[in-house]
């Protein structure tokens, strides 16, 4: 089969008839030979599978070529270790990067099948919670697009992040059965299998004066590889995402089996398979369950065995590992890689400790995504002892050398040593995964300028003192291929017209838009693209929520995980205050607004689930109050995921990025929304600061306390009665919520929320309320001068180039991985 040539016709240009005929033939062949059906019998699901397989064939050619080239050239490889890859759908993403959307669309059209209908047959791969997992997915796209030889390592969860269903306003969780119809993108690699061990004990023997550790594990699990090709822009390069599935090496325990005890025989199998059953739904708080630690070690061990074997195959020895491999740890979840690599080098390959340590530190680097104390991962020493006895010994030995260094730096300073120690000795001894990752890495990065500075000042200040120069910043980015080209074809078409086709390859070309920002004819087209997207979202809201919203209204969007620090509560409190103000003065010229929320709460996070209920209860009252009419609508869209984001983001006018200053490490939704022309209302937090620096202070609405103010106020106490006393609007909104005006059947339902807003305002919701309310009225005023609003919106798009994840990955490649781009 000939390889397809890259082919991306300009809008209106005809497609290559030969290519279309070839694809038609390929799809029909797949339908018959891989699915086993005639066209007349095929369901939409069958067509989707056949089409995906036809596309996959074309990607595989590039994949094999890229693999061979990078091996022959002996190039350094990047390994991205992450427990989460929040990919979403791959079908149109892969088609787009291959430049084959038009060809496939035409071919399918000739066969009487709609490509955009087929797209919906693909379930989202929701192997992540939120920002961290989506970042890993954007990075995979960028590494392939920059032709960096790379591999993503993670777990192939049987169930991804739970499906959210809203029943009577409350969140309920259901399993995410994404693999039911099979997965056409993955290749099972039955021959790529590793043994991963747990438990047992360690024997130490003396070998000519040298201590040799022999781990006698009690349990073994097999890790089987599944590879998904990730194709880069213009199909030039393809990398693999390798996800591990767990199974028992002896599934039916023959001796037990022969006794006829089938249930007992399958117990071991279940225990092994539990490891890859599901993704932990917590974000920003450590789950602390033993199964989670098993997941972490399982994927670290399989991945390291795999990459060590690959390196040995190419280089024959491990001394050169750091020259040929860079391992990026996505948060502390793969921190065990530090101890595991030491174990491989020292116990299995007889390296001297010091040399092994040099190799380890030179190979590893670690990205931190949060400063929230509740999210910093630690494990009881006792669990470690039971599950990973040899790793605990190794961690102790690393710690001994590390503490000796601390003693040299600050002689006699016990507090300093306690602060940097890998073991937390307060309240039961625990292994600190952040410290472990830090000490074992040559570079540690934060994900926005502010976050990286705060890392140095707060959580890692002592380690930064000891290992000066290791902390660096790598501000997050997003892939424009998915979040602009695919999600917003109308805007993309306009950008191609105005900035030239080169904008597809080089986002800096977006700057050409600046000269059109005030051009009324261009503004008209720009607004019409936005309107088109808003009509599509309004239709979706109609279908899913059975609710009518006006696409002419201002679409105000807050879409992210539900978390106190992200302050969905501040947003809904403003909705309540606005509702009350509208009822007071129904005849003022209110700007019609649709407040759109979407996001999941961790299943165990009760307060976050109560916030969802409050949003839905407020929506119920506001949306059904004839006095409000169309001036305010509140919508909570259920089951937020990547695909839903792709519909909401292009339709947004206003982007809510309103976290308590100092608490959002970066944020990436802020970037996606600004890139699609939404204005940001936000605090000076995370990457919002850099967004402001790029788009200009005039084109963003900043409000609220800054991180320093937050720290000062927190020291003074969390009581908010002072600010409530001076703000009639705030007092009234809180009273309404507390008194049950939105929960008539159960007036006490939101008392806890009202109480927190008054006396325990940890997240500064009350403290920031007035400033936020005023900023929102400023937004109303701007909306009323449409040319000025549109200009600001265009300038947002024009100035977002820097937030491409290609830029981020280039920085990682140059400063951390030392691989050429
Ligand atoms: C840890 C231990 C046990 C179980 C679960 C976890 C866990 C899982 C996921 C802890 C944290 C997460 C996810 C964190 C996350 O998404 N952080 C976000 O990362 C983004 C990418 O850098 C940033 O933009 C966001 O600011 C940050 O909140």
mmCIF file of C-alpha atoms in Angstrom, residues 403-700:
data_model
loop_
_atom_site.group_PDB
_atom_site.id
_atom_site.type_symbol
_atom_site.label_atom_id
_atom_site.label_comp_id
_atom_site.label_asym_id
_atom_site.label_seq_id
_atom_site.Cartn_x
_atom_site.Cartn_y
_atom_site.Cartn_z
ATOM 1 C CA UNK A 403 21.053 13.913 55.354
ATOM 2 C CA UNK A 404 24.837 13.795 55.598
ATOM 3 C CA UNK A 405 24.940 16.464 52.908
ATOM 4 C CA UNK A 406 22.374 18.472 54.851
ATOM 5 C CA UNK A 407 24.592 18.208 57.915
ATOM 6 C CA UNK A 408 27.546 19.575 55.950
ATOM 7 C CA UNK A 409 25.451 22.465 54.667
ATOM 8 C CA UNK A 410 23.834 23.342 58.007
ATOM 9 C CA UNK A 411 25.852 21.673 60.776
ATOM 10 C CA UNK A 412 23.833 20.776 63.846
ATOM 11 C CA UNK A 413 20.584 22.109 62.424
ATOM 12 C CA UNK A 414 18.124 19.373 63.351
ATOM 13 C CA UNK A 415 15.127 21.265 62.018
ATOM 14 C CA UNK A 416 16.759 21.615 58.615
ATOM 15 C CA UNK A 417 17.481 17.918 58.484
ATOM 16 C CA UNK A 418 13.951 17.047 59.529
ATOM 17 C CA UNK A 419 12.615 19.373 56.835
ATOM 18 C CA UNK A 420 14.598 17.840 53.965
ATOM 19 C CA UNK A 421 14.420 14.223 55.123
ATOM 20 C CA UNK A 422 12.782 11.658 52.840
ATOM 21 C CA UNK A 423 11.026 10.372 55.945
ATOM 22 C CA UNK A 424 8.447 12.411 57.790
ATOM 23 C CA UNK A 425 8.923 11.522 61.459
ATOM 24 C CA UNK A 426 5.919 13.395 62.809
ATOM 25 C CA UNK A 427 2.708 11.514 63.451
ATOM 26 C CA UNK A 428 3.776 8.058 62.307
ATOM 27 C CA UNK A 429 6.748 7.643 59.983
ATOM 28 C CA UNK A 430 5.960 8.252 56.326
ATOM 29 C CA UNK A 431 7.924 8.258 53.072
ATOM 30 C CA UNK A 432 7.668 11.637 51.325
ATOM 31 C CA UNK A 433 7.340 11.057 47.603
ATOM 32 C CA UNK A 434 7.999 14.708 46.698
ATOM 33 C CA UNK A 435 11.305 14.749 48.564
ATOM 34 C CA UNK A 436 12.241 11.415 47.008
ATOM 35 C CA UNK A 437 11.558 12.679 43.482
ATOM 36 C CA UNK A 438 13.389 15.929 44.174
ATOM 37 C CA UNK A 439 16.546 14.344 45.564
ATOM 38 C CA UNK A 440 16.667 11.786 42.734
ATOM 39 C CA UNK A 441 16.271 14.327 39.904
ATOM 40 C CA UNK A 442 18.676 16.720 38.221
ATOM 41 C CA UNK A 443 15.858 19.128 37.408
ATOM 42 C CA UNK A 444 12.605 19.845 39.199
ATOM 43 C CA UNK A 445 10.127 22.072 37.467
ATOM 44 C CA UNK A 446 6.995 23.952 38.338
ATOM 45 C CA UNK A 447 4.314 24.596 35.713
ATOM 46 C CA UNK A 448 4.009 28.394 35.721
ATOM 47 C CA UNK A 449 6.373 31.215 36.623
ATOM 48 C CA UNK A 450 4.548 31.993 39.847
ATOM 49 C CA UNK A 451 4.221 28.359 40.876
ATOM 50 C CA UNK A 452 7.922 27.708 40.330
ATOM 51 C CA UNK A 453 8.794 30.726 42.478
ATOM 52 C CA UNK A 454 6.412 29.586 45.202
ATOM 53 C CA UNK A 455 8.013 26.127 45.101
ATOM 54 C CA UNK A 456 11.312 27.754 45.989
ATOM 55 C CA UNK A 457 9.761 29.827 48.744
ATOM 56 C CA UNK A 458 7.456 27.272 50.338
ATOM 57 C CA UNK A 459 7.317 23.472 50.021
ATOM 58 C CA UNK A 460 10.806 23.020 48.586
ATOM 59 C CA UNK A 461 12.619 25.990 50.133
ATOM 60 C CA UNK A 462 14.927 23.835 52.246
ATOM 61 C CA UNK A 463 15.661 21.386 49.430
ATOM 62 C CA UNK A 464 16.267 24.342 47.141
ATOM 63 C CA UNK A 465 18.837 25.599 49.621
ATOM 64 C CA UNK A 466 20.581 22.238 49.621
ATOM 65 C CA UNK A 467 20.409 21.666 45.853
ATOM 66 C CA UNK A 468 20.493 25.196 44.493
ATOM 67 C CA UNK A 469 19.789 25.582 40.789
ATOM 68 C CA UNK A 470 17.759 22.393 40.365
ATOM 69 C CA UNK A 471 14.346 24.090 40.369
ATOM 70 C CA UNK A 472 13.364 25.546 37.044
ATOM 71 C CA UNK A 473 10.137 26.741 35.461
ATOM 72 C CA UNK A 474 8.368 25.265 32.479
ATOM 73 C CA UNK A 475 5.086 27.065 31.983
ATOM 74 C CA UNK A 476 2.434 24.677 30.667
ATOM 75 C CA UNK A 477 1.068 24.827 27.166
ATOM 76 C CA UNK A 478 -1.699 23.262 25.097
ATOM 77 C CA UNK A 479 -1.725 21.685 21.660
ATOM 78 C CA UNK A 480 -3.260 24.076 19.154
ATOM 79 C CA UNK A 481 -3.965 21.147 16.844
ATOM 80 C CA UNK A 482 -6.718 19.851 19.103
ATOM 81 C CA UNK A 483 -7.779 23.019 20.906
ATOM 82 C CA UNK A 484 -7.935 25.346 17.924
ATOM 83 C CA UNK A 485 -7.866 23.505 14.591
ATOM 84 C CA UNK A 486 -10.081 20.584 15.562
ATOM 85 C CA UNK A 487 -12.291 22.204 18.153
ATOM 86 C CA UNK A 488 -12.829 25.423 16.243
ATOM 87 C CA UNK A 489 -12.753 24.874 12.464
ATOM 88 C CA UNK A 490 -14.628 28.107 11.786
ATOM 89 C CA UNK A 491 -12.062 30.261 13.566
ATOM 90 C CA UNK A 492 -9.252 28.215 12.026
ATOM 91 C CA UNK A 493 -10.598 28.909 8.568
ATOM 92 C CA UNK A 494 -10.639 32.619 9.322
ATOM 93 C CA UNK A 495 -7.092 32.462 10.678
ATOM 94 C CA UNK A 496 -5.885 30.716 7.531
ATOM 95 C CA UNK A 497 -7.455 33.449 5.461
ATOM 96 C CA UNK A 498 -5.994 36.272 7.521
ATOM 97 C CA UNK A 499 -2.629 34.940 8.704
ATOM 98 C CA UNK A 500 -1.887 32.508 5.873
ATOM 99 C CA UNK A 501 -1.622 28.719 5.995
ATOM 100 C CA UNK A 502 1.720 28.957 7.772
ATOM 101 C CA UNK A 503 -0.248 29.661 10.945
ATOM 102 C CA UNK A 504 -0.999 25.931 11.047
ATOM 103 C CA UNK A 505 2.685 25.162 11.514
ATOM 104 C CA UNK A 506 3.850 28.229 13.335
ATOM 105 C CA UNK A 507 1.560 29.811 15.909
ATOM 106 C CA UNK A 508 3.651 32.985 16.037
ATOM 107 C CA UNK A 509 1.893 33.840 12.776
ATOM 108 C CA UNK A 510 -1.202 34.516 14.865
ATOM 109 C CA UNK A 511 0.339 37.909 15.525
ATOM 110 C CA UNK A 512 -0.816 39.002 12.043
ATOM 111 C CA UNK A 513 -4.274 39.208 13.542
ATOM 112 C CA UNK A 514 -3.268 42.291 15.488
ATOM 113 C CA UNK A 515 -3.631 44.457 12.424
ATOM 114 C CA UNK A 516 -7.209 43.246 11.901
ATOM 115 C CA UNK A 517 -8.318 43.706 15.480
ATOM 116 C CA UNK A 518 -10.213 46.942 14.866
ATOM 117 C CA UNK A 519 -11.249 46.207 11.277
ATOM 118 C CA UNK A 520 -15.038 46.095 11.336
ATOM 119 C CA UNK A 521 -15.377 43.730 8.364
ATOM 120 C CA UNK A 522 -12.983 41.298 10.017
ATOM 121 C CA UNK A 523 -14.705 41.745 13.356
ATOM 122 C CA UNK A 524 -17.941 40.768 11.663
ATOM 123 C CA UNK A 525 -16.435 37.505 10.418
ATOM 124 C CA UNK A 526 -14.798 36.819 13.745
ATOM 125 C CA UNK A 527 -18.081 37.308 15.570
ATOM 126 C CA UNK A 528 -19.896 35.149 13.104
ATOM 127 C CA UNK A 529 -17.480 32.264 13.778
ATOM 128 C CA UNK A 530 -18.095 32.668 17.512
ATOM 129 C CA UNK A 531 -21.825 32.843 16.929
ATOM 130 C CA UNK A 532 -21.742 29.629 14.917
ATOM 131 C CA UNK A 533 -20.049 27.881 17.853
ATOM 132 C CA UNK A 534 -22.509 29.356 20.328
ATOM 133 C CA UNK A 535 -25.429 28.058 18.290
ATOM 134 C CA UNK A 536 -23.862 24.596 18.409
ATOM 135 C CA UNK A 537 -23.436 24.798 22.177
ATOM 136 C CA UNK A 538 -26.968 26.127 22.626
ATOM 137 C CA UNK A 539 -28.207 23.131 20.654
ATOM 138 C CA UNK A 540 -26.254 20.765 22.890
ATOM 139 C CA UNK A 541 -27.651 22.460 26.000
ATOM 140 C CA UNK A 542 -31.102 22.046 24.522
ATOM 141 C CA UNK A 543 -30.536 18.345 23.845
ATOM 142 C CA UNK A 544 -28.825 17.440 27.094
ATOM 143 C CA UNK A 545 -30.505 19.707 29.612
ATOM 144 C CA UNK A 546 -33.739 20.286 27.781
ATOM 145 C CA UNK A 547 -33.168 23.995 28.205
ATOM 146 C CA UNK A 548 -33.353 26.900 25.824
ATOM 147 C CA UNK A 549 -30.547 29.443 25.896
ATOM 148 C CA UNK A 550 -30.064 32.422 23.612
ATOM 149 C CA UNK A 551 -26.838 32.310 21.567
ATOM 150 C CA UNK A 552 -26.902 36.099 21.624
ATOM 151 C CA UNK A 553 -26.329 36.148 25.390
ATOM 152 C CA UNK A 554 -22.890 36.379 26.975
ATOM 153 C CA UNK A 555 -21.646 32.816 27.522
ATOM 154 C CA UNK A 556 -19.812 32.794 30.843
ATOM 155 C CA UNK A 557 -17.941 29.542 31.333
ATOM 156 C CA UNK A 558 -16.328 27.779 34.278
ATOM 157 C CA UNK A 559 -15.275 24.248 33.312
ATOM 158 C CA UNK A 560 -12.843 22.316 35.476
ATOM 159 C CA UNK A 561 -12.747 19.862 38.390
ATOM 160 C CA UNK A 562 -14.925 21.006 41.267
ATOM 161 C CA UNK A 563 -12.653 22.109 44.059
ATOM 162 C CA UNK A 564 -12.920 24.634 46.865
ATOM 163 C CA UNK A 565 -9.761 26.434 45.793
ATOM 164 C CA UNK A 566 -11.052 26.802 42.226
ATOM 165 C CA UNK A 567 -14.017 28.638 43.747
ATOM 166 C CA UNK A 568 -17.046 27.592 41.740
ATOM 167 C CA UNK A 569 -18.742 28.830 44.928
ATOM 168 C CA UNK A 570 -17.622 32.401 44.242
ATOM 169 C CA UNK A 571 -19.129 32.171 40.775
ATOM 170 C CA UNK A 572 -22.505 30.823 41.949
ATOM 171 C CA UNK A 573 -22.569 33.352 44.780
ATOM 172 C CA UNK A 574 -22.227 36.072 42.191
ATOM 173 C CA UNK A 575 -25.075 34.483 40.243
ATOM 174 C CA UNK A 576 -27.243 34.690 43.351
ATOM 175 C CA UNK A 577 -26.346 38.341 43.939
ATOM 176 C CA UNK A 578 -27.006 39.141 40.302
ATOM 177 C CA UNK A 579 -30.340 37.336 40.451
ATOM 178 C CA UNK A 580 -31.326 39.430 43.442
ATOM 179 C CA UNK A 581 -30.218 42.628 41.736
ATOM 180 C CA UNK A 582 -32.233 41.763 38.608
ATOM 181 C CA UNK A 583 -35.309 41.132 40.715
ATOM 182 C CA UNK A 584 -34.809 44.465 42.468
ATOM 183 C CA UNK A 585 -34.541 46.420 39.249
ATOM 184 C CA UNK A 586 -36.071 44.359 36.492
ATOM 185 C CA UNK A 587 -36.068 47.248 34.084
ATOM 186 C CA UNK A 588 -32.358 48.034 34.020
ATOM 187 C CA UNK A 589 -30.485 47.170 30.831
ATOM 188 C CA UNK A 590 -29.009 43.934 32.142
ATOM 189 C CA UNK A 591 -26.625 42.089 29.868
ATOM 190 C CA UNK A 592 -28.181 38.678 29.135
ATOM 191 C CA UNK A 593 -25.832 36.052 30.521
ATOM 192 C CA UNK A 594 -25.682 32.277 30.470
ATOM 193 C CA UNK A 595 -23.495 30.918 33.251
ATOM 194 C CA UNK A 596 -22.213 27.538 32.213
ATOM 195 C CA UNK A 597 -20.605 25.166 34.687
ATOM 196 C CA UNK A 598 -19.188 21.722 34.112
ATOM 197 C CA UNK A 599 -16.864 19.539 36.147
ATOM 198 C CA UNK A 600 -16.593 16.431 38.269
ATOM 199 C CA UNK A 601 -16.054 16.201 42.013
ATOM 200 C CA UNK A 602 -13.917 13.431 43.499
ATOM 201 C CA UNK A 603 -16.355 10.744 44.624
ATOM 202 C CA UNK A 604 -15.313 11.135 48.254
ATOM 203 C CA UNK A 605 -15.244 14.950 48.285
ATOM 204 C CA UNK A 606 -18.541 15.699 50.038
ATOM 205 C CA UNK A 607 -18.269 19.448 50.109
ATOM 206 C CA UNK A 608 -17.524 19.638 46.372
ATOM 207 C CA UNK A 609 -20.593 17.506 45.712
ATOM 208 C CA UNK A 610 -22.648 19.888 47.822
ATOM 209 C CA UNK A 611 -21.403 22.768 45.675
ATOM 210 C CA UNK A 612 -22.661 20.930 42.579
ATOM 211 C CA UNK A 613 -26.041 20.543 44.259
ATOM 212 C CA UNK A 614 -26.063 24.263 45.105
ATOM 213 C CA UNK A 615 -25.325 25.217 41.501
ATOM 214 C CA UNK A 616 -28.181 23.006 40.325
ATOM 215 C CA UNK A 617 -30.560 24.309 42.987
ATOM 216 C CA UNK A 618 -29.757 27.923 42.127
ATOM 217 C CA UNK A 619 -30.235 27.060 38.442
ATOM 218 C CA UNK A 620 -33.657 25.617 39.239
ATOM 219 C CA UNK A 621 -34.860 28.786 40.897
ATOM 220 C CA UNK A 622 -33.259 31.307 38.552
ATOM 221 C CA UNK A 623 -34.160 29.549 35.308
ATOM 222 C CA UNK A 624 -37.793 29.173 36.312
ATOM 223 C CA UNK A 625 -38.362 32.674 37.614
ATOM 224 C CA UNK A 626 -40.380 34.566 35.010
ATOM 225 C CA UNK A 627 -39.196 37.869 36.494
ATOM 226 C CA UNK A 628 -35.662 37.050 35.321
ATOM 227 C CA UNK A 629 -36.680 36.011 31.862
ATOM 228 C CA UNK A 630 -33.644 35.531 29.620
ATOM 229 C CA UNK A 631 -31.332 37.877 31.472
ATOM 230 C CA UNK A 632 -29.723 35.162 33.550
ATOM 231 C CA UNK A 633 -29.563 31.439 32.999
ATOM 232 C CA UNK A 634 -27.503 28.945 34.965
ATOM 233 C CA UNK A 635 -26.518 25.647 33.354
ATOM 234 C CA UNK A 636 -24.630 22.718 34.832
ATOM 235 C CA UNK A 637 -23.586 20.379 32.032
ATOM 236 C CA UNK A 638 -23.056 16.868 33.330
ATOM 237 C CA UNK A 639 -20.212 14.466 32.636
ATOM 238 C CA UNK A 640 -17.536 16.985 31.673
ATOM 239 C CA UNK A 641 -14.809 15.410 29.566
ATOM 240 C CA UNK A 642 -12.411 16.287 26.755
ATOM 241 C CA UNK A 643 -15.075 15.986 24.055
ATOM 242 C CA UNK A 644 -17.501 18.235 25.893
ATOM 243 C CA UNK A 645 -14.699 20.754 26.414
ATOM 244 C CA UNK A 646 -14.170 20.758 22.653
ATOM 245 C CA UNK A 647 -17.734 22.003 22.212
ATOM 246 C CA UNK A 648 -17.872 24.459 25.108
ATOM 247 C CA UNK A 649 -14.526 26.216 24.684
ATOM 248 C CA UNK A 650 -15.010 27.590 21.144
ATOM 249 C CA UNK A 651 -18.394 28.963 22.236
ATOM 250 C CA UNK A 652 -17.219 30.815 25.340
ATOM 251 C CA UNK A 653 -17.215 34.591 25.661
ATOM 252 C CA UNK A 654 -15.939 34.746 29.216
ATOM 253 C CA UNK A 655 -13.454 32.396 30.893
ATOM 254 C CA UNK A 656 -13.645 32.016 34.668
ATOM 255 C CA UNK A 657 -10.164 31.490 36.172
ATOM 256 C CA UNK A 658 -10.928 32.545 39.689
ATOM 257 C CA UNK A 659 -8.872 30.353 42.029
ATOM 258 C CA UNK A 660 -7.660 31.683 45.368
ATOM 259 C CA UNK A 661 -4.363 33.375 44.535
ATOM 260 C CA UNK A 662 -1.398 31.093 45.175
ATOM 261 C CA UNK A 663 -3.325 27.851 44.823
ATOM 262 C CA UNK A 664 -3.676 27.006 41.108
ATOM 263 C CA UNK A 665 -0.291 25.749 39.951
ATOM 264 C CA UNK A 666 -0.882 26.797 36.361
ATOM 265 C CA UNK A 667 -4.229 26.048 34.806
ATOM 266 C CA UNK A 668 -4.466 25.122 31.134
ATOM 267 C CA UNK A 669 -8.178 25.714 30.552
ATOM 268 C CA UNK A 670 -7.317 29.400 30.855
ATOM 269 C CA UNK A 671 -5.078 29.003 27.775
ATOM 270 C CA UNK A 672 -7.617 26.994 25.755
ATOM 271 C CA UNK A 673 -10.360 29.539 26.346
ATOM 272 C CA UNK A 674 -8.229 32.602 25.586
ATOM 273 C CA UNK A 675 -6.956 30.941 22.406
ATOM 274 C CA UNK A 676 -10.576 30.620 21.312
ATOM 275 C CA UNK A 677 -11.267 34.266 21.942
ATOM 276 C CA UNK A 678 -12.807 34.225 25.417
ATOM 277 C CA UNK A 679 -11.873 37.073 27.710
ATOM 278 C CA UNK A 680 -10.562 35.963 31.076
ATOM 279 C CA UNK A 681 -11.924 37.085 34.388
ATOM 280 C CA UNK A 682 -9.318 35.871 36.816
ATOM 281 C CA UNK A 683 -7.082 36.239 39.816
ATOM 282 C CA UNK A 684 -3.346 36.754 39.636
ATOM 283 C CA UNK A 685 -2.727 33.047 40.017
ATOM 284 C CA UNK A 686 -0.822 30.355 38.145
ATOM 285 C CA UNK A 687 -0.462 30.970 34.425
ATOM 286 C CA UNK A 688 -3.172 33.671 34.492
ATOM 287 C CA UNK A 689 -0.311 36.020 35.277
ATOM 288 C CA UNK A 690 1.518 35.033 32.124
ATOM 289 C CA UNK A 691 -1.714 35.203 30.125
ATOM 290 C CA UNK A 692 -2.112 38.784 31.308
ATOM 291 C CA UNK A 693 1.498 39.554 30.409
ATOM 292 C CA UNK A 694 0.902 38.299 26.879
ATOM 293 C CA UNK A 695 -2.585 39.554 26.062
ATOM 294 C CA UNK A 696 -2.110 42.864 27.854
ATOM 295 C CA UNK A 697 -3.783 44.154 31.013
ATOM 296 C CA UNK A 698 -6.479 45.883 28.945
ATOM 297 C CA UNK A 699 -7.660 42.610 27.473
ATOM 298 C CA UNK A 700 -8.229 40.638 30.659
#
